[in-house]
Amino acid sequence: MYSPWKAYGQSKLAVLIFALELQRRSASAGWNLTSNAAHPGFARTSLFASGPGGLLSLATDFAAPFFGHSAADGARSILFAATSPKANPGTYYGPSGIGELRGAPARALIMPQARDAATAARLWDVSEKLVGTSSS
């Protein structure tokens, strides 16, 4: 059965896996590029309101003023990862507060499944096939 939030979570995990694999391959091949990933934390946007609805949307509407931050503040981690000379290659950034929900940009927790080398290689191979190119 399709779950919109499960699909959303899987897509975010795939982006992180791809970013980490891109940095690993860049370092290995001498491509001289930096690949980072970032998340906004709990940014008060229309994501949940536009989502599938139900109890999750109702709960997030209630919790947002207490645990979330503005969309502009949510962008801070993303901008830091993309533009700061202090951002380290192959790093995941997010808000520094409790649960990475809000706060100043900082290193974010990388779940073990995002570091799985076999999954990263498969994702890379599928991506090459989908775009019709090869990095070799």
N, CA, C and O atoms as a MOPAC input file, in Angstrom:
PM7 MOZYME 1SCF
protein

 N      0.83800 1    -1.17500 1     0.00000 1
 C      0.00000 1     0.00000 1     0.00000 1
 C      0.89100 1     1.24900 1     0.00000 1
 O      1.86300 1     1.33400 1     0.75000 1
 N      0.54600 1     2.18800 1    -0.83400 1
 C      1.31200 1     3.43000 1    -0.94900 1
 C      1.10000 1     4.30500 1     0.27800 1
 O     -0.02800 1     4.50800 1     0.72800 1
 N      2.19200 1     4.81400 1     0.80300 1
 C      2.14200 1     5.75200 1     1.92300 1
 C      2.88900 1     7.01500 1     1.50900 1
 O      4.10300 1     6.96900 1     1.30900 1
 N      2.19200 1     8.13800 1     1.37600 1
 C      2.86100 1     9.37100 1     0.94600 1
 C      4.03800 1     9.76300 1     1.83400 1
 O      5.07100 1    10.20300 1     1.33100 1
 N      3.89200 1     9.60800 1     3.14200 1
 C      4.96300 1    10.03400 1     4.04000 1
 C      6.13800 1     9.07100 1     4.00300 1
 O      7.28700 1     9.48800 1     4.15400 1
 N      5.86200 1     7.77900 1     3.80400 1
 C      6.94800 1     6.81400 1     3.64700 1
 C      7.71600 1     7.11500 1     2.36100 1
 O      8.94600 1     7.07700 1     2.34700 1
 N      6.99000 1     7.41200 1     1.28500 1
 C      7.63300 1     7.75800 1     0.02000 1
 C      8.46500 1     9.02800 1     0.16800 1
 O      9.56900 1     9.11100 1    -0.37100 1
 N      7.95000 1    10.00500 1     0.88600 1
 C      8.68500 1    11.24300 1     1.13400 1
 C      9.98200 1    10.94500 1     1.87800 1
 O     11.04600 1    11.44000 1     1.50500 1
 N      9.89200 1    10.13600 1     2.93200 1
 C     11.07700 1     9.78000 1     3.70900 1
 C     12.10300 1     9.02400 1     2.88400 1
 O     13.30400 1     9.26400 1     3.01300 1
 N     11.64200 1     8.11300 1     2.03700 1
 C     12.55400 1     7.36800 1     1.17500 1
 C     13.23700 1     8.28300 1     0.17700 1
 O     14.41700 1     8.10200 1    -0.12500 1
 N     12.51000 1     9.26400 1    -0.33700 1
 C     13.12500 1    10.18400 1    -1.30300 1
 C     14.20300 1    11.02400 1    -0.62700 1
 O     15.24300 1    11.28900 1    -1.23000 1
 N     13.97400 1    11.44400 1     0.60600 1
 C     14.96700 1    12.23100 1     1.34000 1
 C     16.19700 1    11.37600 1     1.65300 1
 O     17.32500 1    11.86300 1     1.58000 1
 N     15.98300 1    10.10100 1     2.00100 1
 C     17.10300 1     9.19400 1     2.24800 1
 C     17.90900 1     8.99400 1     0.96900 1
 O     19.13900 1     8.98900 1     1.01200 1
 N     17.23900 1     8.83300 1    -0.15800 1
 C     17.94200 1     8.65000 1    -1.43700 1
 C     18.79100 1     9.87000 1    -1.77900 1
 O     19.90700 1     9.72400 1    -2.27700 1
 N     18.28500 1    11.05500 1    -1.52100 1
 C     19.05500 1    12.28000 1    -1.79300 1
 C     20.32000 1    12.29800 1    -0.93300 1
 O     21.39800 1    12.64200 1    -1.42000 1
 N     20.19300 1    11.93300 1     0.33300 1
 C     21.35600 1    11.90900 1     1.22400 1
 C     22.36100 1    10.85600 1     0.76900 1
 O     23.55800 1    11.13500 1     0.70500 1
 N     21.89900 1     9.66700 1     0.45800 1
 C     22.79200 1     8.60500 1    -0.02000 1
 C     23.52800 1     9.06800 1    -1.27000 1
 O     24.73600 1     8.86700 1    -1.39300 1
 N     22.80500 1     9.68500 1    -2.19400 1
 C     23.42000 1    10.13700 1    -3.44200 1
 C     24.46900 1    11.22300 1    -3.17200 1
 O     25.55100 1    11.19400 1    -3.75800 1
 N     24.16100 1    12.16100 1    -2.30700 1
 C     25.11000 1    13.23400 1    -1.99300 1
 C     26.39500 1    12.67800 1    -1.37800 1
 O     27.49200 1    13.10900 1    -1.73400 1
 N     26.26000 1    11.73000 1    -0.46500 1
 C     27.44500 1    11.13400 1     0.16500 1
 C     28.25100 1    10.32900 1    -0.85300 1
 O     29.48200 1    10.36100 1    -0.83600 1
 N     27.56400 1     9.61200 1    -1.73700 1
 C     28.26000 1     8.82000 1    -2.75900 1
 C     28.95400 1     9.72600 1    -3.77800 1
 O     30.05300 1     9.41800 1    -4.23800 1
 N     28.31600 1    10.83700 1    -4.12600 1
 C     28.94300 1    11.79800 1    -5.04100 1
 C     30.23300 1    12.33500 1    -4.43900 1
 O     31.23100 1    12.46100 1    -5.14900 1
 N     30.23800 1    12.65300 1    -3.15600 1
 C     31.45700 1    13.14200 1    -2.51700 1
 C     32.52300 1    12.06000 1    -2.48100 1
 O     33.69500 1    12.33600 1    -2.73800 1
 N     32.12700 1    10.82500 1    -2.16200 1
 C     33.09600 1     9.73000 1    -2.12500 1
 C     33.73000 1     9.53600 1    -3.49400 1
 O     34.94800 1     9.38300 1    -3.59500 1
 N     32.92500 1     9.54000 1    -4.54100 1
 C     33.45200 1     9.35000 1    -5.89600 1
 C     34.28500 1    10.54000 1    -6.34800 1
 O     35.27800 1    10.36700 1    -7.05300 1
 N     33.89600 1    11.73500 1    -5.95400 1
 C     34.67100 1    12.92500 1    -6.29500 1
 C     36.06300 1    12.85500 1    -5.67300 1
 O     37.06500 1    13.12900 1    -6.33400 1
 N     36.11200 1    12.48900 1    -4.40600 1
 C     37.40500 1    12.39300 1    -3.71700 1
 C     38.26800 1    11.30500 1    -4.34500 1
 O     39.47400 1    11.48300 1    -4.51900 1
 N     37.64700 1    10.18000 1    -4.68300 1
 C     38.37300 1     9.04500 1    -5.25400 1
 C     38.90500 1     9.34100 1    -6.65600 1
 O     40.01100 1     8.92900 1    -7.00500 1
 N     38.11100 1    10.05700 1    -7.45700 1
 C     38.46900 1    10.30300 1    -8.85600 1
 C     39.16200 1    11.65200 1    -9.07900 1
 O     39.58800 1    11.95500 1   -10.19300 1
 N     39.27300 1    12.45000 1    -8.02900 1
 C     39.91200 1    13.75500 1    -8.17700 1
 C     39.07500 1    14.75500 1    -8.96200 1
 O     39.62400 1    15.57500 1    -9.69700 1
 N     37.76500 1    14.69800 1    -8.81800 1
 C     36.88300 1    15.61200 1    -9.54500 1
 C     36.90100 1    17.03100 1    -8.98500 1
 O     36.43000 1    17.95800 1    -9.64400 1
 N     37.42600 1    17.21100 1    -7.80300 1
 C     37.53900 1    18.52600 1    -7.18200 1
 C     36.18500 1    19.22900 1    -7.03700 1
 O     36.03300 1    20.40000 1    -7.38400 1
 N     35.21800 1    18.48600 1    -6.51900 1
 C     33.93300 1    19.10900 1    -6.20500 1
 C     33.53800 1    18.73800 1    -4.79600 1
 O     34.04300 1    17.76800 1    -4.23000 1
 N     32.64100 1    19.50600 1    -4.23600 1
 C     32.13700 1    19.25900 1    -2.89700 1
 C     30.66700 1    18.91700 1    -2.98400 1
 O     29.89000 1    19.63200 1    -3.61700 1
 N     30.29000 1    17.83500 1    -2.35600 1
 C     28.89100 1    17.43800 1    -2.29600 1
 C     28.47300 1    17.34800 1    -0.82900 1
 O     29.04300 1    16.58600 1    -0.04900 1
 N     27.48000 1    18.13200 1    -0.48000 1
 C     26.90300 1    18.12400 1     0.85700 1
 C     25.41000 1    17.90200 1     0.74400 1
 O     24.83000 1    18.02500 1    -0.33500 1
 N     24.80000 1    17.57900 1     1.85200 1
 C     23.34600 1    17.47400 1     1.92500 1
 C     22.88400 1    18.28700 1     3.12300 1
 O     23.66000 1    18.56300 1     4.03700 1
 N     21.62100 1    18.66400 1     3.10800 1
 C     21.08300 1    19.45500 1     4.21100 1
 C     19.57500 1    19.24300 1     4.30600 1
 O     18.91200 1    18.87100 1     3.33700 1
 N     19.06400 1    19.49100 1     5.49500 1
 C     17.60900 1    19.46600 1     5.68100 1
 C     17.20100 1    20.69900 1     6.48300 1
 O     18.00100 1    21.23600 1     7.24900 1
 N     15.96000 1    21.14600 1     6.30800 1
 C     15.52200 1    22.38700 1     6.95200 1
 C     15.01600 1    22.23600 1     8.37200 1
 O     14.70900 1    23.23600 1     9.02000 1
 N     14.92000 1    21.00300 1     8.87900 1
 C     14.28700 1    20.81400 1    10.17600 1
 C     12.77800 1    20.90900 1    10.00600 1
 O     12.24000 1    20.53300 1     8.96400 1
 N     12.10600 1    21.40700 1    11.01600 1
 C     10.64700 1    21.56400 1    10.97800 1
 C     10.35100 1    23.00000 1    10.56600 1
 O     10.11600 1    23.87000 1    11.40500 1
 N     10.36800 1    23.22600 1     9.26600 1
 C     10.09000 1    24.55400 1     8.73100 1
 C      8.58800 1    24.70300 1     8.51300 1
 O      7.93700 1    23.80800 1     7.97400 1
 N      8.06000 1    25.81400 1     8.92600 1
 C      6.62600 1    26.06200 1     8.77800 1
 C      6.33500 1    26.45600 1     7.33300 1
 O      6.38100 1    27.62900 1     6.96200 1
 N      6.03700 1    25.44300 1     6.54000 1
 C      5.67600 1    25.64000 1     5.13600 1
 C      4.31700 1    24.98500 1     4.91800 1
 O      3.67000 1    24.55000 1     5.87100 1
 N      3.89700 1    24.91800 1     3.68800 1
 C      2.60100 1    24.29100 1     3.39400 1
 C      2.74800 1    22.80100 1     3.08700 1
 O      1.79600 1    22.18200 1     2.61100 1
 N      3.91300 1    22.21100 1     3.34400 1
 C      4.13500 1    20.80600 1     3.02000 1
 C      3.08800 1    19.90100 1     3.66900 1
 O      2.46600 1    19.08200 1     2.99200 1
 N      2.89700 1    20.04600 1     4.96000 1
 C      1.94900 1    19.16700 1     5.64400 1
 C      0.51100 1    19.52000 1     5.28400 1
 O     -0.32300 1    18.63100 1     5.11500 1
 N      0.21900 1    20.79500 1     5.16500 1
 C     -1.14100 1    21.20100 1     4.80100 1
 C     -1.50400 1    20.72300 1     3.40000 1
 O     -2.66700 1    20.42200 1     3.12900 1
 N     -0.51700 1    20.65100 1     2.51100 1
 C     -0.75600 1    20.21200 1     1.14100 1
 C     -0.64300 1    18.70300 1     0.99600 1
 O     -0.94500 1    18.15100 1    -0.06200 1
 N     -0.21000 1    18.04100 1     2.05600 1
 C      0.00500 1    16.59800 1     2.01700 1
 C     -1.29300 1    15.82700 1     2.08300 1
 O     -2.35600 1    16.34300 1     1.73900 1
 N     -1.19700 1    14.58100 1     2.53100 1
 C     -2.35800 1    13.70200 1     2.51100 1
 C     -3.41000 1    14.01700 1     3.57500 1
 O     -4.47600 1    13.40200 1     3.58200 1
 N     -3.13200 1    14.95300 1     4.46000 1
 C     -4.12200 1    15.31800 1     5.47300 1
 C     -4.13700 1    14.34200 1     6.62900 1
 O     -3.13900 1    13.67800 1     6.90900 1
 N     -5.25400 1    14.26100 1     7.28600 1
 C     -5.41000 1    13.33600 1     8.39300 1
 C     -4.81300 1    13.86400 1     9.68100 1
 O     -4.55600 1    15.05800 1     9.83100 1
 N     -4.60000 1    12.94300 1    10.60400 1
 C     -4.11400 1    13.30900 1    11.93600 1
 C     -2.72600 1    13.93300 1    11.90600 1
 O     -2.43400 1    14.83300 1    12.69300 1
 N     -1.85400 1    13.45500 1    10.99100 1
 C     -0.50500 1    14.01100 1    10.92400 1
 C     -0.55300 1    15.49600 1    10.57500 1
 O      0.14300 1    16.30100 1    11.19400 1
 N     -1.35300 1    15.85700 1     9.60500 1
 C     -1.47000 1    17.27000 1     9.22600 1
 C     -2.03800 1    18.09700 1    10.36400 1
 O     -1.56900 1    19.20600 1    10.62000 1
 N     -3.03100 1    17.57400 1    11.04200 1
 C     -3.63100 1    18.27900 1    12.18000 1
 C     -2.60500 1    18.45700 1    13.29500 1
 O     -2.49600 1    19.53700 1    13.87500 1
 N     -1.85800 1    17.40300 1    13.59200 1
 C     -0.84700 1    17.46300 1    14.65600 1
 C      0.26100 1    18.45500 1    14.31100 1
 O      0.71400 1    19.20300 1    15.17800 1
 N      0.69900 1    18.46700 1    13.05600 1
 C      1.77000 1    19.39400 1    12.68900 1
 C      1.28700 1    20.83600 1    12.71000 1
 O      2.05300 1    21.73600 1    13.05700 1
 N      0.04200 1    21.07000 1    12.34900 1
 C     -0.50700 1    22.43300 1    12.43700 1
 C     -0.46700 1    22.92700 1    13.88000 1
 O     -0.15000 1    24.08700 1    14.14300 1
 N     -0.79000 1    22.03500 1    14.80100 1
 C     -0.77300 1    22.39200 1    16.22400 1
 C      0.65400 1    22.59700 1    16.73100 1
 O      0.92200 1    23.54600 1    17.46700 1
 N      1.57800 1    21.70000 1    16.33600 1
 C      2.94500 1    21.70900 1    16.86700 1
 C      3.85000 1    22.76700 1    16.24300 1
 O      4.81600 1    23.20200 1    16.87000 1
 N      3.55000 1    23.17800 1    15.03200 1
 C      4.44700 1    24.07700 1    14.29100 1
 C      4.87100 1    25.32200 1    15.06700 1
 O      6.06200 1    25.63300 1    15.08700 1
 N      3.95600 1    26.04600 1    15.70400 1
 C      4.39900 1    27.25400 1    16.41500 1
 C      5.34800 1    26.97400 1    17.58200 1
 O      6.13400 1    27.84100 1    17.96400 1
 N      5.27800 1    25.76500 1    18.14700 1
 C      6.09200 1    25.43300 1    19.31700 1
 C      7.43500 1    24.80000 1    18.96700 1
 O      8.43800 1    25.03800 1    19.64000 1
 N      7.44300 1    23.99500 1    17.91200 1
 C      8.63600 1    23.22000 1    17.59000 1
 C      9.29400 1    23.60700 1    16.27200 1
 O     10.45200 1    23.26300 1    16.03800 1
 N      8.58200 1    24.31000 1    15.41700 1
 C      9.10800 1    24.64300 1    14.10300 1
 C      9.70900 1    26.02700 1    14.04400 1
 O      9.68500 1    26.78800 1    15.01100 1
 N     10.24700 1    26.32600 1    12.88100 1
 C     10.73600 1    27.67200 1    12.62400 1
 C     10.28200 1    28.08500 1    11.22200 1
 O      9.73200 1    27.27300 1    10.47800 1
 N     10.51200 1    29.32600 1    10.87700 1
 C     10.02800 1    29.85100 1     9.59800 1
 C     10.71000 1    29.14600 1     8.42700 1
 O     11.76100 1    28.52500 1     8.58300 1
 N     10.09800 1    29.25400 1     7.27100 1
 C     10.70700 1    28.69500 1     6.06200 1
 C     12.06300 1    29.34200 1     5.80700 1
 O     12.99900 1    28.66700 1     5.37600 1
 N     12.17800 1    30.63500 1     6.06700 1
 C     13.46200 1    31.32200 1     5.86800 1
 C     14.52800 1    30.75600 1     6.80300 1
 O     15.66500 1    30.53800 1     6.38500 1
 N     14.16900 1    30.51500 1     8.06300 1
 C     15.13100 1    29.92100 1     8.98700 1
 C     15.44900 1    28.48500 1     8.58400 1
 O     16.57600 1    28.02600 1     8.76900 1
 N     14.48000 1    27.78200 1     8.04100 1
 C     14.71000 1    26.43000 1     7.54700 1
 C     15.72300 1    26.38800 1     6.42200 1
 O     16.44200 1    25.40100 1     6.26300 1
 N     15.78200 1    27.44100 1     5.65000 1
 C     16.72900 1    27.50500 1     4.52800 1
 C     18.17200 1    27.71400 1     4.97900 1
 O     19.09400 1    27.50900 1     4.18900 1
 N     18.38300 1    28.10800 1     6.20100 1
 C     19.74100 1    28.42900 1     6.66800 1
 C     20.70200 1    27.24900 1     6.55400 1
 O     21.83800 1    27.42800 1     6.11500 1
 N     20.27600 1    26.05500 1     6.93900 1
 C     21.15800 1    24.88000 1     6.85500 1
 C     21.50100 1    24.56300 1     5.40700 1
 O     22.63400 1    24.19800 1     5.09200 1
 N     20.52300 1    24.70200 1     4.54200 1
 C     20.72100 1    24.42200 1     3.12400 1
 C     21.69000 1    25.42900 1     2.51500 1
 O     22.58900 1    25.05800 1     1.76100 1
 N     21.50500 1    26.69000 1     2.84200 1
 C     22.41300 1    27.72900 1     2.34000 1
 C     23.81900 1    27.55000 1     2.89900 1
 O     24.80000 1    27.75100 1     2.18400 1
 N     23.92300 1    27.17500 1     4.16900 1
 C     25.23500 1    26.92700 1     4.77000 1
 C     25.95500 1    25.81000 1     4.02100 1
 O     27.11800 1    25.95900 1     3.64400 1
 N     25.26400 1    24.69000 1     3.80400 1
 C     25.87400 1    23.54400 1     3.11700 1
 C     26.32500 1    23.91100 1     1.70900 1
 O     27.34500 1    23.41500 1     1.23100 1
 N     25.57100 1    24.77300 1     1.05200 1
 C     25.85200 1    25.11800 1    -0.34500 1
 C     26.88700 1    26.22100 1    -0.51300 1
 O     27.57200 1    26.27300 1    -1.53500 1
 N     27.01200 1    27.10300 1     0.47300 1
 C     27.83000 1    28.29800 1     0.23200 1
 C     28.92300 1    28.58900 1     1.24500 1
 O     29.84100 1    29.35100 1     0.94200 1
 N     28.85800 1    28.01700 1     2.42200 1
 C     29.82100 1    28.39500 1     3.45600 1
 C     31.18900 1    27.77000 1     3.22700 1
 O     31.29000 1    26.57300 1     2.95500 1
 N     32.24400 1    28.57500 1     3.33500 1
 C     33.59100 1    28.00500 1     3.27700 1
 C     33.87500 1    27.10000 1     4.48000 1
 O     34.84000 1    26.33500 1     4.46300 1
 N     33.04600 1    27.18200 1     5.51600 1
 C     33.20800 1    26.33000 1     6.69900 1
 C     32.51300 1    24.98400 1     6.54600 1
 O     32.67100 1    24.11300 1     7.40100 1
 N     31.75000 1    24.79700 1     5.47900 1
 C     31.06400 1    23.51700 1     5.24700 1
 C     32.08700 1    22.48700 1     4.78400 1
 O     32.86100 1    22.73900 1     3.86000 1
 N     32.08500 1    21.33900 1     5.42500 1
 C     33.02600 1    20.27100 1     5.09700 1
 C     32.44100 1    19.34300 1     4.04300 1
 O     31.25200 1    19.02800 1     4.09400 1
 N     33.25300 1    18.89800 1     3.08700 1
 C     32.76900 1    17.98900 1     2.04500 1
 C     32.18400 1    16.70400 1     2.63400 1
 O     32.69300 1    16.16400 1     3.61700 1
 N     31.09600 1    16.22700 1     2.00400 1
 C     30.49100 1    14.97700 1     2.41900 1
 C     29.80000 1    15.04000 1     3.76300 1
 O     29.70700 1    14.03200 1     4.46300 1
 N     29.31500 1    16.21000 1     4.13000 1
 C     28.68100 1    16.40100 1     5.43400 1
 C     27.19800 1    16.68600 1     5.24600 1
 O     26.77600 1    17.25600 1     4.24000 1
 N     26.43000 1    16.27900 1     6.22500 1
 C     24.98300 1    16.49400 1     6.24200 1
 C     24.70300 1    17.56600 1     7.28600 1
 O     25.15100 1    17.44900 1     8.42700 1
 N     23.97000 1    18.60600 1     6.91100 1
 C     23.68700 1    19.72000 1     7.81200 1
 C     22.19900 1    19.84800 1     8.08300 1
 O     21.36400 1    19.51300 1     7.24300 1
 N     21.89100 1    20.33100 1     9.25600 1
 C     20.51800 1    20.58900 1     9.66300 1
 C     20.53300 1    21.53600 1    10.84300 1
 O     21.60200 1    21.98100 1    11.26200 1
 N     19.37600 1    21.85300 1    11.38500 1
 C     19.32800 1    22.73800 1    12.55300 1
 C     19.97700 1    22.09000 1    13.77800 1
 O     19.95400 1    20.86900 1    13.93400 1
 N     20.54800 1    22.91600 1    14.63200 1
 C     21.30300 1    22.43500 1    15.79000 1
 C     20.45800 1    22.18100 1    17.03100 1
 O     20.96300 1    21.64100 1    18.01500 1
 N     19.20300 1    22.55300 1    17.00500 1
 C     18.36900 1    22.41100 1    18.19700 1
 C     17.93200 1    20.98400 1    18.47200 1
 O     18.31800 1    20.05700 1    17.76000 1
 N     17.13400 1    20.81600 1    19.49700 1
 C     16.64500 1    19.51000 1    19.92100 1
 C     15.93300 1    18.81400 1    18.76200 1
 O     15.02900 1    19.37000 1    18.13900 1
 N     16.36200 1    17.60200 1    18.49800 1
 C     15.76100 1    16.81000 1    17.43200 1
 C     16.00400 1    17.35400 1    16.03800 1
 O     15.35600 1    16.92900 1    15.08200 1
 N     16.92800 1    18.28700 1    15.91700 1
 C     17.21400 1    18.92600 1    14.62500 1
 C     15.96500 1    19.55200 1    14.02200 1
 O     15.80000 1    19.57400 1    12.80200 1
 N     15.08800 1    20.06100 1    14.87900 1
 C     13.84400 1    20.66900 1    14.40300 1
 C     14.03100 1    22.12900 1    14.02600 1
 O     13.47100 1    22.59700 1    13.03400 1
 N     14.81800 1    22.84800 1    14.81600 1
 C     15.08500 1    24.26100 1    14.51900 1
 C     16.39300 1    24.65500 1    15.17300 1
 O     16.88600 1    23.98300 1    16.07800 1
 N     16.94800 1    25.76800 1    14.69100 1
 C     18.20300 1    26.24000 1    15.24500 1
 C     19.18800 1    26.59700 1    14.15500 1
 O     18.90000 1    26.47300 1    12.96500 1
 N     20.35000 1    27.04200 1    14.58200 1
 C     21.41300 1    27.42900 1    13.65700 1
 C     21.93900 1    26.18700 1    12.93300 1
 O     21.82400 1    25.07600 1    13.45000 1
 N     22.51000 1    26.36700 1    11.75100 1
 C     23.06100 1    25.22500 1    11.00900 1
 C     24.16900 1    24.51900 1    11.78000 1
 O     25.00800 1    25.15200 1    12.42000 1
 N     24.15000 1    23.19200 1    11.70100 1
 C     25.16400 1    22.35200 1    12.35200 1
 C     25.19100 1    21.00200 1    11.63900 1
 O     24.33800 1    20.71300 1    10.79900 1
 N     26.17800 1    20.18300 1    11.98200 1
 C     26.20900 1    18.81800 1    11.43500 1
 C     24.95800 1    18.09100 1    11.88200 1
 O     24.55100 1    18.18300 1    13.04000 1
 N     24.35200 1    17.36600 1    10.95300 1
 C     23.15500 1    16.58900 1    11.25900 1
 C     23.52400 1    15.12000 1    11.41300 1
 O     24.56500 1    14.66800 1    10.93500 1
 N     22.66900 1    14.40500 1    12.07300 1
 C     22.84400 1    12.97500 1    12.27100 1
 C     22.64500 1    12.24200 1    10.94100 1
 O     21.65800 1    12.46800 1    10.24100 1
 N     23.57800 1    11.37700 1    10.60800 1
 C     23.45300 1    10.53700 1     9.41700 1
 C     23.11100 1     9.13900 1     9.89700 1
 O     23.90200 1     8.50000 1    10.59000 1
 N     21.93900 1     8.67100 1     9.52700 1
 C     21.49800 1     7.33700 1     9.91600 1
 C     22.37100 1     6.28800 1     9.22800 1
 O     22.83800 1     6.51300 1     8.11200 1
 N     22.59900 1     5.14400 1     9.87900 1
 C     23.47500 1     4.10900 1     9.30300 1
 C     23.06500 1     3.66300 1     7.89500 1
 O     23.93600 1     3.39400 1     7.06700 1
 N     21.76700 1     3.57800 1     7.60400 1
 C     21.34900 1     3.12400 1     6.27700 1
 C     21.77600 1     4.09000 1     5.17300 1
 O     21.84300 1     3.69400 1     4.00900 1
 N     22.06300 1     5.33800 1     5.50600 1
 C     22.53600 1     6.30400 1     4.50700 1
 C     23.99700 1     6.05900 1     4.14800 1
 O     24.48000 1     6.57900 1     3.14300 1
 N     24.69500 1     5.28400 1     4.94800 1
 C     26.11600 1     4.99900 1     4.69800 1
 C     26.34600 1     3.61300 1     4.08900 1
 O     27.49200 1     3.18200 1     3.95800 1
 N     25.28400 1     2.91900 1     3.72100 1
 C     25.40700 1     1.57300 1     3.17500 1
 C     26.01400 1     1.64000 1     1.77500 1
 O     25.40200 1     2.17500 1     0.85000 1
 N     27.22000 1     1.09400 1     1.62700 1
 C     27.96500 1     1.18500 1     0.35900 1
 C     27.25900 1     0.46500 1    -0.78400 1
 O     27.26700 1     0.94900 1    -1.91500 1
 N     26.65400 1    -0.67400 1    -0.50700 1
 C     25.96400 1    -1.42300 1    -1.56800 1
 C     24.75000 1    -0.65100 1    -2.07600 1
 O     24.50500 1    -0.59800 1    -3.28100 1
 N     23.99800 1    -0.05800 1    -1.16800 1
 C     22.83600 1     0.74700 1    -1.56300 1
 C     23.28300 1     1.95600 1    -2.37200 1
 O     22.66500 1     2.29700 1    -3.38100 1
 N     24.35700 1     2.60100 1    -1.92800 1
 C     24.87000 1     3.77200 1    -2.65300 1
 C     25.31100 1     3.39400 1    -4.06300 1
 O     25.04000 1     4.12900 1    -5.01300 1
 N     25.98200 1     2.26800 1    -4.20600 1
 C     26.43200 1     1.82200 1    -5.53300 1
 C     25.23900 1     1.51900 1    -6.43900 1
 O     25.24300 1     1.87000 1    -7.61900 1
 N     24.21200 1     0.86100 1    -5.87300 1
 C     23.01000 1     0.56100 1    -6.67200 1
 C     22.30400 1     1.84200 1    -7.09800 1
 O     21.88700 1     1.96700 1    -8.24900 1
 N     22.16900 1     2.78900 1    -6.18200 1
 C     21.52500 1     4.05800 1    -6.50500 1
 C     22.30600 1     4.79200 1    -7.58900 1
 O     21.71300 1     5.36000 1    -8.50600 1
 N     23.62900 1     4.78300 1    -7.48900 1
 C     24.47000 1     5.43400 1    -8.48700 1
 C     24.27900 1     4.77100 1    -9.85500 1
 O     24.11900 1     5.45600 1   -10.86500 1
 N     24.29800 1     3.44000 1    -9.88000 1
 C     24.13200 1     2.70500 1   -11.14300 1
 C     22.77300 1     2.99200 1   -11.77900 1
 O     22.69000 1     3.23500 1   -12.98300 1
 N     21.72100 1     2.96500 1   -10.98200 1
 C     20.38100 1     3.26000 1   -11.50600 1
 C     20.33100 1     4.69200 1   -12.03600 1
 O     19.75000 1     4.94600 1   -13.09100 1
 N     20.93300 1     5.61300 1   -11.31600 1
 C     20.93500 1     7.02300 1   -11.74900 1
 C     21.64700 1     7.18400 1   -13.07200 1
 O     21.17600 1     7.91400 1   -13.94500 1
 N     22.80300 1     6.49800 1   -13.24000 1
 C     23.51400 1     6.55600 1   -14.51300 1
 C     22.65500 1     6.01400 1   -15.65100 1
 O     22.61500 1     6.59400 1   -16.73600 1
 N     21.97700 1     4.91400 1   -15.40200 1
 C     21.11800 1     4.32600 1   -16.44300 1
 C     19.97700 1     5.26000 1   -16.79900 1
 O     19.65000 1     5.42000 1   -17.97500 1
 N     19.36900 1     5.87700 1   -15.80100 1
 C     18.23200 1     6.76100 1   -16.05200 1
 C     18.61400 1     8.00500 1   -16.85500 1
 O     17.82700 1     8.48900 1   -17.66800 1
 N     19.82400 1     8.51900 1   -16.62400 1
 C     20.24200 1     9.71000 1   -17.36900 1
 C     21.07700 1     9.37200 1   -18.60500 1
 O     21.43600 1    10.25900 1   -19.38000 1
 N     21.38000 1     8.09300 1   -18.78400 1
 C     22.11700 1     7.66600 1   -19.97900 1
 C     23.55100 1     8.11800 1   -20.01800 1
 O     24.04400 1     8.54400 1   -21.06300 1
 N     24.23000 1     8.03000 1   -18.88900 1
 C     25.63700 1     8.45600 1   -18.82400 1
 C     26.40900 1     7.50400 1   -17.91500 1
 O     25.83200 1     6.62500 1   -17.27500 1
 N     27.71800 1     7.69800 1   -17.87300 1
 C     28.55700 1     6.89500 1   -16.99100 1
 C     29.68900 1     7.75700 1   -16.47000 1
 O     30.24700 1     8.57300 1   -17.20400 1
 N     30.02700 1     7.57500 1   -15.20300 1
 C     31.12700 1     8.34600 1   -14.61300 1
 C     32.45500 1     7.64600 1   -14.78400 1
 O     33.48900 1     8.18600 1   -14.39000 1
 N     32.45500 1     6.45000 1   -15.36500 1
 C     33.70200 1     5.68800 1   -15.52200 1
 C     34.50300 1     6.17700 1   -16.69600 1
 O     35.58000 1     5.64800 1   -16.97300 1

